[in-house]
XYZ file of C-alpha atoms in Angstrom:
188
model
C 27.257 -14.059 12.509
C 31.034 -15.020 13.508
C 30.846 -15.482 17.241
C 34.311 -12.391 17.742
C 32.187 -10.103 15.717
C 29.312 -10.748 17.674
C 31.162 -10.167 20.866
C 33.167 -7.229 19.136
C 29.553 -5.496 18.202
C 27.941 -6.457 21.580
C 30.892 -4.548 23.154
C 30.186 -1.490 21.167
C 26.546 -1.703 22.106
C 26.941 -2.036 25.365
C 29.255 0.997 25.458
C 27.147 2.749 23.055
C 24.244 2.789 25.564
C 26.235 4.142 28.054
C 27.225 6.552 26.215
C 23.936 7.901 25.028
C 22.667 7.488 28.518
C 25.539 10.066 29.534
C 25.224 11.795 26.256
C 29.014 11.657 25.578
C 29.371 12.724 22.150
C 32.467 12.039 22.401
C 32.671 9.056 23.264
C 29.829 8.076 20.415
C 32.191 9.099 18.213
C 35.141 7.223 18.993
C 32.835 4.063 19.213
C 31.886 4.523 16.002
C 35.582 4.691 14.268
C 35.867 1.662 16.495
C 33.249 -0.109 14.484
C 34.302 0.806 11.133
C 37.697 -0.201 11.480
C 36.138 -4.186 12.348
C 34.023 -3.045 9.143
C 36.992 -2.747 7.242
C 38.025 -6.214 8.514
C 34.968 -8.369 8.365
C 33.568 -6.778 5.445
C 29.919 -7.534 6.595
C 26.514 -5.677 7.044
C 26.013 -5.772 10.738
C 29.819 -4.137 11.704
C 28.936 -1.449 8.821
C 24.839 -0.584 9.975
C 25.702 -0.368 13.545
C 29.076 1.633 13.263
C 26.178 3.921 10.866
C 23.907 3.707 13.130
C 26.043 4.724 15.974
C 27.584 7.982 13.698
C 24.041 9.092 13.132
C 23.497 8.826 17.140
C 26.637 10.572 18.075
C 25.022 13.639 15.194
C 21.793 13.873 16.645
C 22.928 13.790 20.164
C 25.458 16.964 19.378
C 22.522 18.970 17.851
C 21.711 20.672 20.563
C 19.051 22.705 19.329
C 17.198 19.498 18.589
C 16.278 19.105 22.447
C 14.028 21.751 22.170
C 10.705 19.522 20.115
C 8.685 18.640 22.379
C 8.543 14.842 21.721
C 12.539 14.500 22.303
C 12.503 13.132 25.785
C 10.281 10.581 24.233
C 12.317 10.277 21.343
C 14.846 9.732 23.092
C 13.673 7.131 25.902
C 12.694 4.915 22.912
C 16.305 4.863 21.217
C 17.435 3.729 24.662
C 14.653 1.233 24.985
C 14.888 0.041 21.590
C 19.408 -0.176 21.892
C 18.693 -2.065 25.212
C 16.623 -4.632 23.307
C 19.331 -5.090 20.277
C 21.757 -5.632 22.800
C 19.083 -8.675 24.715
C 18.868 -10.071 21.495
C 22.839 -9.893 20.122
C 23.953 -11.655 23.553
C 20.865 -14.396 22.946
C 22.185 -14.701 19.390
C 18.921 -13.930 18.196
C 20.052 -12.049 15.086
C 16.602 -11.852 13.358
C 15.507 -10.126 16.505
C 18.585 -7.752 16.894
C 18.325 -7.173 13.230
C 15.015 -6.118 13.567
C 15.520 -3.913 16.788
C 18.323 -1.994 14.643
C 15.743 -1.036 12.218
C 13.496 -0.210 14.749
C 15.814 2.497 16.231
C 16.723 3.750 12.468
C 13.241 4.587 11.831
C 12.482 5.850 14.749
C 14.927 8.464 14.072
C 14.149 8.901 10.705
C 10.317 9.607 12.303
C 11.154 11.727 15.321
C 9.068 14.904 12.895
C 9.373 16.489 9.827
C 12.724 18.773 10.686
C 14.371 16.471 12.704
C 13.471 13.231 10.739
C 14.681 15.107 7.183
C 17.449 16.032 9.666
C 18.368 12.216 10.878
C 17.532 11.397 7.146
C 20.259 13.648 5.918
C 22.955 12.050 8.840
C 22.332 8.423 7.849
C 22.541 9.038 4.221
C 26.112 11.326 4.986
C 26.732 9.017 7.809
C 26.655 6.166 4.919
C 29.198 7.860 3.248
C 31.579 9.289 5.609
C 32.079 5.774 6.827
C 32.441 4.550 3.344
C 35.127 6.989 2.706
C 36.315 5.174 5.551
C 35.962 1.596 4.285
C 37.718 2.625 1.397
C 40.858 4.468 3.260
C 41.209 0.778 4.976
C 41.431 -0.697 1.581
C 37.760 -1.982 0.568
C 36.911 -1.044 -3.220
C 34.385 1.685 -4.084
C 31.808 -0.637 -5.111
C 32.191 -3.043 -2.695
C 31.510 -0.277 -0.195
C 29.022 1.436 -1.733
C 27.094 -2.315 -2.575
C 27.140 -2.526 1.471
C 26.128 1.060 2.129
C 23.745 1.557 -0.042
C 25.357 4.693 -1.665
C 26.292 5.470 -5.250
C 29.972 5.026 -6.121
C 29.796 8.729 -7.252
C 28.310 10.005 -3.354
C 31.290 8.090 -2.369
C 34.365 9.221 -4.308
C 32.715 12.295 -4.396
C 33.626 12.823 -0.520
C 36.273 10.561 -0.718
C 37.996 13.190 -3.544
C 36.995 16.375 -1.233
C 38.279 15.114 2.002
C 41.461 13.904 0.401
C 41.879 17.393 -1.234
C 41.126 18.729 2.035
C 44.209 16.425 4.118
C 46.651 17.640 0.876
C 49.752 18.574 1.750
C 52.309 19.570 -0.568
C 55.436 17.651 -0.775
C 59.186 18.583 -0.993
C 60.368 20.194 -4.665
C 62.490 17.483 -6.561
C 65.768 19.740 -5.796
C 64.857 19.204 -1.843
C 64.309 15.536 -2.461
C 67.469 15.402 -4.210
C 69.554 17.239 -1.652
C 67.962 14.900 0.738
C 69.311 11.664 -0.862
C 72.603 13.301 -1.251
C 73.135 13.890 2.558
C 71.712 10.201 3.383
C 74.173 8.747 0.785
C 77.199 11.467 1.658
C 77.159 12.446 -1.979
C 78.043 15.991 -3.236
């Protein structure tokens, strides 16, 4: 792993525990878009899992009503437990071990129960995709994104073709463009 990226995704960690230690959603969320932007720039599959991995936090986190199992307290001690040992690991350099301490806290939420676990399911799979959209508004093809998410090009464009229809706006008539032009150019 490139030794900025490692200190770029160390950075995010370390911020990232915080942040689930306060529960700032907010902040979660801004940590991920921080992480898919270097996604957009490295192009590799550690950038991409955690900034998914930290998008499917930030979710589960702002589900409220998910506090309320009785297991979540030691749900979530574990994600803390298990983000504190990815981040021992990325400072050591010992990506095998980080890598495998990122899994770790993916299944973990993917087995918190049934609801919440077909819950987390669905965020990582939509999480995938929102941040592919993502990848792909920062340039990176459809395939290359979906190759590193895991997605189908069709899940992808899919939202990418909603959420473009949904930031639409209309632009000036060809008579306002016009009249435009004239006034830049003083013509009549």
């Amino acid at each position: 792993m490139d030794e900025y990226l490692r200190g770029e995704i160390l950075k995010v960690l370390r911020a990232t525990y915080k942040a689930v230690k306060k529960k700032d959603i907010v902040k979660l969320n801004a940590l991920s878009d921080k992480l898919t932007h270097s996604s957009s720039i490295y192009q590799d599959k550690y950038s991409i899992g955690v900034a998914v991995l930290v998008y499917s936090l930030f979710k589960i986190i702002e589900k409220n009503e998910h506090r309320v199992y009785k297991d979540w307290d030691k749900f979530y001690e574990e994600i803390k437990r298990l983000l504190l040992h990815a981040i021992i690991h990325l400072k050591k350099d010992q990506i095998k071990s980080f890598e495998h301490f990122i899994k770790r806290i993916m299944d973990t939420m993917k087995k918190q129960d049934q609801n919440v676990g077909l819950f987390v399911q669905k965020i990582i799979e939509s999480s995938k995709v929102k941040k592919g959209s993502k990848l792909y508004e920062h340039g990176l093809s459809s395939g290359l994104v979906a190759e590193l998410l895991g997605v189908t090009q069709w899940e992808l464009m899919d939202y990418v073709g909603v959420k473009q229809v949904k930031y639409y706006t209309p632009s000036s008539s060809i008579k306002q463009r016009l009249a435009f032009t004239r006034r830049i150019f003083n013509l009549k």
